[in-house]
Backbone as a ProteinNet text record, in pm:
[ID]
protein_1_A
[PRIMARY]
MKKDYPVPAGYLERETEVKKSRFIARVAPVSSREEVKDWLEQAHQDHPDARHICWAYQIGRPGSAAEAGMNDDGEPSGTAGKPILNVIQHKDMGDVLVMVVRYFGGIKLGAGGLVRAYAGAAESVLSAVDRVVQKPMVDVLVLLSFADEQPLRHWCEMNGASVESVDYGASVRAGVLVPEDQVEAFGAFCDAHKLDYSLER
[TERTIARY]
84.1	0	88.2	56.4	132.1	65.4	131.4	83.3	-12.4	-106.6	-204.6	-187	-62.1	-35.1	75.3	86.4	184.9	328.2	413.3	557.2	628.9	755.8	826.6	840.7	823.5	831.1	974.8	1072	1211.4	1303.6	1428.9	1531.1	1526.9	1549.2	1554.2	1646.6	1710.1	1800.6	1769	1774.4	1753.6	1854.9	1903.1	2001.4	1947.5	1968.9	1933.3	2056.2	2058.3	2169.9	2115.1	2173.3	2133.6	2260.5	2277	2396.3	2525.6	2541.1	2661.1	2678.4	2593	2595.6	2512.5	2567.4	2493.2	2420.7	2293.8	2213.5	2165.8	2217.3	2178.8	2085.7	1958.9	1858.6	1835.4	1831.5	1804.3	1685.8	1597.8	1486.9	1497	1465.7	1469.8	1363.5	1303.4	1208.4	1285.9	1242.7	1307.9	1201.5	1232.1	1135.6	1200.7	1329.1	1395.8	1510.4	1557	1669.4	1796.9	1807.4	1923.8	1932.1	1816.4	1815	1853.4	1807.9	1845.6	1997.6	2056.9	2202.6	2276.1	2225.5	2288.8	2287.3	2173.2	2161.3	2254.7	2265.6	2353.2	2500	2537.2	2675.4	2705.2	2607.1	2623.5	2642.9	2564.6	2575.1	2713.6	2764.7	2898.3	3007.1	2985.9	3082.6	3078.8	2958.4	2942	2990.6	2981.1	3015.6	3109.5	3232.6	3324.1	3366.8	3357.4	3403.6	3290.3	3168.7	3055.7	3073.3	3028.7	3039.7	2940.6	2818.8	2714.6	2631.7	2587.5	2485.4	2375.8	2272.7	2163.6	2049.3	1967.7	1865.8	1750.3	1642.5	1526.5	1454.7	1389.7	1313.7	1189.1	1096.9	972.3	935.5	920.8	883.3	745.2	658.2	522.2	421.5	299.6	188.6	206	188.7	198.5	99.8	143.2	54.7	64.2	102.4	121.5	242.4	350.3	470.4	523.8	558.2	612.6	748.7	817.8	953.4	990	1058.9	1108.1	1241.5	1323	1451.9	1500.8	1596.4	1652.1	1790.4	1870.5	2005.8	2049.5	2105.8	2153.6	2297.5	2367.5	2505	2593.8	2594.4	2686.3	2628.7	2512.5	2445.3	2386.6	2360	2299.4	2172.1	2153.8	2043	1908.4	1832.1	1697.4	1689.7	1806.1	1802.3	1802.8	1820.3	1831.9	1740.8	1769.5	1691.1	1543.5	1512.2	1370.3	1294.2	1350.5	1279	1257	1356	1339.1	1224.5	1222.5	1117.1	979.9	974.1	846.6	790.4	878.6	834.2	784.1	857.6	814.5	674	652.4	522.2	411.8	445.6	348.1	309.4	402.2	377.9	293.5	266.5	178.8	229.2	357.5	420.4	488.3	481.3	546.1	667.6	744.2	861.3	953.9	992.7	1068.3	1188.2	1299.5	1420.8	1458.3	1486.9	1538.7	1673.5	1775.3	1908.9	1939	1999.5	2039.2	2189.1	2263.4	2408.6	2438.2	2518.7	2548.6	2697.5	2725.8	2859.8	2856.8	2932.8	2931.7	2989.8	2920.4	2963.3	3037.8	3064.3	3141.3	3057.3	2925.8	2838.2	2749.5	2756	2671.8	2525.7	2437	2295	2216.6	2271.6	2195.2	2092.5	2042.2	1950.7	1826.6	1762	1640.4	1668.7	1783.2	1821.8	1846.3	1908.3	1933.9	1802.9	1710.8	1580	1512.2	1511.7	1445.9	1517.9	1651	1728.9	1707	1712.3	1694.3	1550.2	1455.3	1314.4	1290.2	1349.2	1332.5	1392.7	1509.9	1574.2	1488.7	1436.4	1350.3	1223.7	1165.5	1043.4	1068.7	1184.3	1213.1	1216.9	1275.4	1287.2	1158.2	1088.4	964.2	851.1	854.5	751.7	773.7	899.4	932.3	918.7	932.5	933	792.1	784.8	655.4	618.6	488.5	442	373.9	382.9	303.7	228.7	107.9	31.1	27.6	80.2	79.5	-51.5	-128.5	-257.2	-236.1	-326.9	-319.4	-337.6	-252.3	-257	-282.7	-337.4	-366.6	-294.8	-230.5	-167.5	-273.5	-273.2	-366.9	-288.1	-318.1	-257.1	-357.1	-314	-404.6	-349.3	-436	-399.7	-465.2	-386.5	-442.6	-372	-427.3	-362.8	-270.4	-184	-93.1	-170.3	-283.7	-363.9	-419.1	-436.3	-497.2	-395.2	-267	-166.4	-171.2	-186.2	-187.2	-308.3	-430.5	-545.9	-525.8	-464.6	-439.7	-346.7	-237.4	-141.8	-208	-291.5	-360.9	-452.7	-528.3	-618.9	-538.3	-425.9	-342	-293.9	-247.6	-198.8	-307.3	-429.8	-540.3	-593.3	-564.3	-629.1	-532.9	-408.1	-313.3	-264.5	-284.1	-233.5	-101.1	-29.2	96.2	117.8	169.3	205	344.2	353.1	479.9	564.1	498.5	573.8	489.9	558.6	489.8	569.8	502.7	566	498.5	579.6	525.4	543.2	432.4	436.4	333.2	257.8	147.7	46.8	28	-51.6	35.7	-16.6	60.3	10.5	103.3	68.8	124	36.5	81.4	51	150	129.1	98.9	-16.9	-60.4	-84.7	-38.4	-62.5	-176.3	-290.3	-410.8	-446.2	-475	-520.7	-644.7	-649.4	-758.2	-895.6	-905.4	-1037	-1070	-977.8	-1003.9	-1021	-1018.5	-1023.2	-1151.8	-1263.6	-1392.4	-1393	-1341.7	-1336	-1242.3	-1133.2	-1039	-1105.8	-1184.2	-1258.8	-1353.7	-1420.3	-1514.2	-1440.1	-1321.5	-1239.4	-1201.8	-1156.9	-1117.5	-1236.2	-1352.5	-1472.5	-1509	-1501	-1536.6	-1443.7	-1315.3	-1217.3	-1200.2	-1287.8	-1284.3	-1145.3	-1089.9	-957.9	-975.7	-894	-894.2	-805.8	-855.2	-771.5	-797.6	-698.3	-717.3	-643.4	-709.6	-648.9	-554.9	-436	-339.1	-338.7	-434.3	-444.9	-354.8
-119.7	0	125.5	218.6	343.4	442.9	557.6	653.4	754.2	801.4	896.8	1033.8	1069.8	1203.8	1269	1404.2	1472.9	1442	1416.8	1399.8	1489.5	1525.2	1607.6	1530.6	1602.1	1536.8	1500.1	1563.5	1534.5	1623.5	1628.6	1706.9	1851.7	1944.6	2087	2159.4	2265.8	2345	2493.4	2567.4	2712.1	2778.2	2897	2965.4	3099.9	3130.4	3262.1	3317.7	3448.8	3510.8	3597.3	3581.1	3661.5	3715.9	3849	3914.3	3843.4	3826.5	3767.8	3617.5	3553.7	3407.8	3350.2	3246.9	3179.9	3058.9	3047.3	2932	2860.3	2738.6	2661.5	2549.6	2561.1	2463.4	2360.3	2234.4	2124.8	2044.4	2005.9	1916.6	1790.5	1675.9	1549.1	1455.1	1372.2	1271.1	1155.4	1110.7	998.1	904.7	773.7	680.9	592	619.1	540.6	621.6	578	643.9	629.5	517.6	494.8	603	635.7	738.9	873.9	901.6	1027.2	1033.2	921.9	915	939	877.7	893.4	1039.2	1105.9	1246.8	1335	1305.8	1385.9	1367	1243.2	1217.6	1295.9	1298.4	1372.4	1521.5	1576.3	1718.6	1750.2	1661.5	1683.1	1673.8	1585.9	1577.1	1703.5	1754	1872.5	1999.9	2003	2125.7	2093.8	2047.3	2008.3	2125.2	2248.7	2365.3	2437.5	2385.4	2453.3	2448	2555.2	2560.4	2463.1	2457.8	2370.6	2310.2	2185.9	2127.2	2073.6	2154.4	2121.2	2059	1978	1906.3	1861.2	1825.4	1762.5	1679.7	1573.4	1490.5	1436.3	1395.3	1335.1	1224.4	1101.8	988.3	940.2	920.8	875.2	986.4	959.6	1052.5	1180.4	1298.3	1423.1	1421.9	1471.3	1476.1	1351.8	1238.6	1117.9	1042.4	1118.2	1061.2	944.8	838.6	719.1	750.8	844.8	873.2	1016.1	1084.2	1218.7	1235	1325.8	1350.2	1488.2	1538.8	1671.7	1681.6	1776.4	1793.6	1938.7	1997.5	2137.2	2147.1	2035.2	2030	2143.6	2159.7	2257.5	2396.5	2426.2	2553.7	2544.2	2658.9	2653.1	2567.8	2487.8	2392.1	2458.1	2395.9	2442.9	2555.7	2598.3	2713.8	2673.4	2543.6	2503.9	2386.4	2267.4	2148.5	2165.5	2220.9	2233.8	2330.8	2449.7	2538.4	2474.8	2396.2	2329.1	2228.2	2148.6	2049.1	2115.7	2228.9	2301.4	2341.9	2388	2429.4	2307	2194.1	2070.6	2032	2035.2	1994.6	2090.4	2218.2	2318.6	2300	2247.1	2230.1	2106.4	2024.2	1908.4	1815.6	1776.6	1692.1	1574.9	1457	1340.6	1296.4	1202.8	1144.4	1253.4	1344.6	1462.1	1488.3	1523.8	1564.4	1703.9	1793.5	1926.3	1943.3	1974.8	2004.3	2150	2218.4	2357.6	2369.1	2401.8	2416.8	2563.8	2590.5	2730.2	2759.6	2865.7	2921.7	3050.9	3054.6	3168.7	3291.9	3405.4	3527.6	3625.6	3585.6	3673.6	3756.2	3760.5	3837.3	3739.4	3743.3	3652.2	3694.9	3595.3	3625.2	3623.1	3560.1	3546.2	3434.5	3386.3	3270.4	3299.3	3414.3	3448.3	3461.4	3520.7	3538	3404.8	3310.8	3177.5	3103.6	3108.9	3042.5	3095.5	3228.7	3289.4	3250.6	3246.6	3216.9	3072.1	2978.8	2837.2	2809	2868.2	2849.6	2910.7	3028.1	3095.4	3014.9	2954.3	2872.3	2749.7	2685.1	2567.2	2606	2719	2769.7	2794.4	2854.3	2890.2	2767	2657.4	2539	2456.3	2451.4	2372.8	2440.4	2572.7	2644.2	2624.4	2599.4	2590.7	2449.2	2348	2210.5	2165.8	2091.6	2035.4	1920.6	1900.3	1788.4	1686.6	1561.8	1458	1379.8	1341.6	1255.7	1117.7	1021.8	885.3	820.2	777.1	714.2	571.9	523.6	382.8	295	193.6	105.3	-39.3	-118.2	-259.2	-345.2	-452.2	-548.2	-642.4	-661.4	-754.6	-849.4	-977.7	-1077.6	-1110.2	-1099.7	-1122.9	-1234.2	-1329.2	-1432.5	-1395.6	-1387.8	-1342.8	-1410.4	-1391.4	-1444.5	-1336	-1376.3	-1278.6	-1165.2	-1198.8	-1098.4	-991.6	-1028.7	-933.1	-839.9	-865.6	-785.9	-637.7	-611.2	-471.5	-395	-452.3	-383.2	-359	-455.5	-439.5	-321.2	-316.2	-205.4	-70.4	-70.4	53.9	99.6	4.8	39.9	98	34.7	81.1	224.5	250.3	384.8	489.9	455.2	551.6	572.8	480	483.6	489.2	526.7	545.6	416.2	304	175.1	145	44.3	9.3	-141.9	-191.9	-334.2	-348	-415.6	-424.3	-543.3	-651.9	-771.1	-852.5	-921	-1009.4	-1138.9	-1252.2	-1383.3	-1451.8	-1490.6	-1557.5	-1707.9	-1780.1	-1926.1	-1973.8	-2078.4	-2124.3	-2010.4	-1935.5	-1811.7	-1700.2	-1582.5	-1468.6	-1434.6	-1421.9	-1377.6	-1237	-1143.9	-1005.4	-958.1	-894.4	-828.8	-682.8	-636.7	-500.8	-424.2	-300.3	-212.1	-118	-127.9	-52.9	44	172	263.1	205.9	220.3	159.3	201.5	329.6	377.4	331.6	257	207	54.8	-8.9	-155.8	-208.5	-143.3	-187.6	-176.7	-65.1	-44	-146.8	-179.1	-278.4	-415.6	-449	-574.8	-582.2	-471.5	-467.6	-488.4	-426.8	-444.6	-592.5	-656.3	-797.2	-886.7	-856.4	-935.5	-923.3	-802	-777.8	-855	-871.6	-941.7	-1088.9	-1131.9	-1270.5	-1308.6	-1219	-1242.2	-1287.2	-1383.4	-1423.6	-1325.9	-1279.4	-1189	-1213.7	-1185.4	-1196.5	-1082.4	-1026.2	-916.5	-975.6	-918	-964.3	-864.6	-879.5	-782.2	-822.3
0	0	0	-87.7	-85.9	8.3	27	126.9	64.6	144.6	92.3	157.7	189.3	244.1	161.7	169.1	83.4	126.4	27.5	49.8	-52.3	-26.4	-125.9	-257	-368.3	-499.3	-535.4	-467.9	-499.6	-418.8	-459.4	-389.2	-436.3	-344.1	-380.8	-284.1	-332.7	-249.4	-265.7	-155.2	-157.4	-63.8	-100.1	-14.9	31.8	160.8	214.5	285.9	306.3	378.5	491.9	610.3	726.1	790.3	788.4	847.6	806.4	678.7	617.2	639.2	720.2	730.7	616	549.8	442.1	498.9	466.2	507.7	381.7	360.7	241.2	288.1	250	294.8	184.7	225.9	132.8	184	93.9	130.9	45.6	107.1	33.3	88.5	1.5	50.7	115.3	231	299.9	356.4	357.8	417	522.6	554.5	658.5	718.3	834.9	900	816.9	746	658.1	551	492.4	388	445.7	568.2	635.9	647.8	692.8	710.6	578.3	471.3	339.3	294	310.9	271.1	353.8	483.4	569.6	531.8	500.7	456.3	328.9	238.7	113.1	141.3	233.7	268.1	325.2	409.9	467.6	360.7	260.9	150.6	64.9	41	-44.7	24.4	156.8	232	348.4	318.3	426.4	514.9	462.8	539.2	613.2	604.6	671	822.6	889.4	1035.2	1100.3	1046.1	1102.5	988.9	1008.6	920.2	1013	1030.2	1122.3	1042.5	1109.6	1033.1	1121.1	1052.4	1117.8	1011.9	1056.9	963	1030.7	946.3	993.4	895.8	947.5	862.2	904.1	806.5	835.7	812.5	853.4	829.4	911.6	850.1	926.1	1043.4	1157.4	1273.5	1359.4	1298.8	1379.7	1325.9	1303.6	1242.6	1324.8	1253.9	1320.7	1381.4	1319.2	1361.7	1324	1415.2	1386.2	1457.2	1408.1	1470.9	1434.9	1513.2	1483.3	1545.5	1496.2	1546.6	1529.2	1636.2	1631.2	1580	1571.4	1520.7	1573	1704.4	1763.6	1784.2	1724.3	1752.9	1894.4	1960.8	2094.6	2093.5	2197.1	2203.3	2174.1	2083.2	2052.6	1951.5	1896.2	1803.2	1656.4	1627.2	1485.7	1451.5	1510.1	1476.3	1505.6	1622.8	1661.9	1572.1	1543.7	1449.6	1311.7	1265.3	1135.5	1144.3	1253.6	1270.9	1283.3	1353.4	1368.4	1232	1142.9	1009	930.7	940.9	873.2	919.8	1052.9	1107.6	1063.8	1056.1	1014.2	866.5	787.2	642.5	612.4	714.2	695.5	584.2	596	495.3	566.2	508.2	568.1	488.2	544	475.9	422.3	508.9	464.2	555.4	493.8	564.9	517.8	613.8	579.6	648.3	570.1	623.1	595.2	691	668.9	696.5	592.2	599.4	629.8	733.8	767.4	752.8	677.3	672.2	753.3	861.3	954.4	885.4	900.4	832.2	921.2	1046.8	1134.9	1230.6	1208.4	1297.9	1373.4	1506.5	1585.6	1574.9	1568.5	1548.8	1679.4	1784	1909	1894	2006.5	2003.4	1919.1	1941.9	1866.2	1717.8	1685.5	1545.5	1477.4	1551.4	1495.2	1467.8	1565.3	1548	1421.9	1406.6	1289.9	1159.9	1164.6	1043.8	998.4	1094.1	1056.7	1014.7	1085.5	1046.9	908.8	885	755.5	641.4	667	563.6	531.7	637.6	617.2	541.7	580.9	515.9	367.2	334.1	194.2	104.5	155.3	69.1	69.2	184.7	189.8	112.7	103.9	26.2	-122.9	-160.8	-303.6	-359.4	-272.5	-324.1	-364.5	-474.6	-515.7	-422.9	-404.3	-322.1	-411.3	-372.4	-440.1	-333.6	-367.6	-277.5	-340.6	-268.4	-319.6	-276.6	-374.5	-342.2	-291.6	-205.2	-165.9	-290.1	-300.9	-417	-371.8	-462.7	-434	-538	-490.7	-582.7	-638	-769.2	-832.1	-922.8	-912.2	-1000.6	-1110.5	-1234.9	-1348.6	-1437.4	-1476.2	-1573.6	-1705.5	-1811.8	-1938.6	-2055.4	-2174.3	-2294.1	-2350.8	-2443.3	-2504.9	-2570.4	-2630.2	-2703	-2609.4	-2480.7	-2386.5	-2320.1	-2344.1	-2272.5	-2310.9	-2441.7	-2486.7	-2430.8	-2439.6	-2379.1	-2228.4	-2160.2	-2016.2	-1991.1	-2065.9	-2049	-2079.8	-2182.6	-2220.3	-2106.7	-2048.5	-1938.1	-1821.4	-1791.6	-1680.2	-1704.4	-1826.8	-1861.6	-1841.3	-1879.6	-1874.2	-1731.7	-1640.6	-1509	-1390.2	-1416.8	-1306.7	-1243.7	-1314.4	-1264.8	-1335.2	-1288.2	-1356	-1353.6	-1466.5	-1474.9	-1413.9	-1299.4	-1226.1	-1270.9	-1310.1	-1352	-1449.8	-1541.3	-1636.4	-1649.5	-1629.9	-1649.7	-1768	-1866.5	-1984.5	-1970.6	-1965.4	-1964.3	-2064.9	-2028.3	-2114.1	-2128.8	-2016.5	-2024.5	-1965.6	-1964.1	-1912.8	-1772.4	-1677.2	-1541.1	-1523.8	-1490.6	-1472.5	-1330.7	-1269.4	-1139.4	-1166.1	-1122.8	-1153.1	-1022.8	-1020.6	-906.3	-945.7	-874.9	-912.1	-799	-831.6	-726.6	-658.1	-525.7	-447.7	-499.6	-542.3	-588	-730.2	-794.9	-930.9	-934.1	-817.2	-813.4	-876.9	-848	-903	-1055.3	-1105.6	-1251	-1315.4	-1244.9	-1297.5	-1303.7	-1200.7	-1199.3	-1317.4	-1347.8	-1460.8	-1592.7	-1603.7	-1724.2	-1741.1	-1631.2	-1636.7	-1673.6	-1614	-1644.1	-1792.5	-1844.4	-1985.1	-2079.2	-2037.8	-2121.4	-2080.1	-1985.6	-1935.3	-1881.8	-1798.5	-1738	-1593.2	-1550.9	-1408.7	-1332.3	-1218.5	-1138.7	-990.8	-907.9	-763.5	-694.8	-594	-517.1	-413.5	-403.9	-304.2	-189.1	-101	9.7	124.6
[MASK]
+++++++++++++++++++++++++++++++++++++++++++++++++++++++++++++++++++++++++++++++++++++++++++++++++++++++++++++++++++++++++++++++++++++++++++++++++++++++++++++++++++++++++++++++++++++++++++++++++++++++++

């Protein structure tokens, strides 16, 4: 089953400047702690001279996230990771990681200034990133003849479904991912073409 809440459509980066300090905010879709780690390693490789790389993430449905985390990376406690996480939660988005890379500009910002700067950087990138909502999907196994494969693929293209696997034997076995709200229509299509199908719930 896929998720039915907004997630970032992809990776995006935005840069802001506050009193000569550069704040480079990155957003990326993540679905595990491993992916968070990979993105953070990449950020450290890309910016080895940065003073701080602060971050926050939320995995799962917004409002009841299965997992969340944050890190101030040497900034005063509560001035970086928490403001970033607050912005993520306010944006009502799941499976999201925001990293903010800071290059110190020589002027101290103070605790309030840091909170505003990190929140502003997170806001700038989260406002710009496209969102996608993944609809709940159902796996369906279909038995069909070679002649029926093209009509099946055409139906899938027109209705947001996808043929995930095809095994060619005496008959053709296809694994199809169908949007939950299209299962009934898919059943009608199979019945009309006299195809055997079973839902793998």
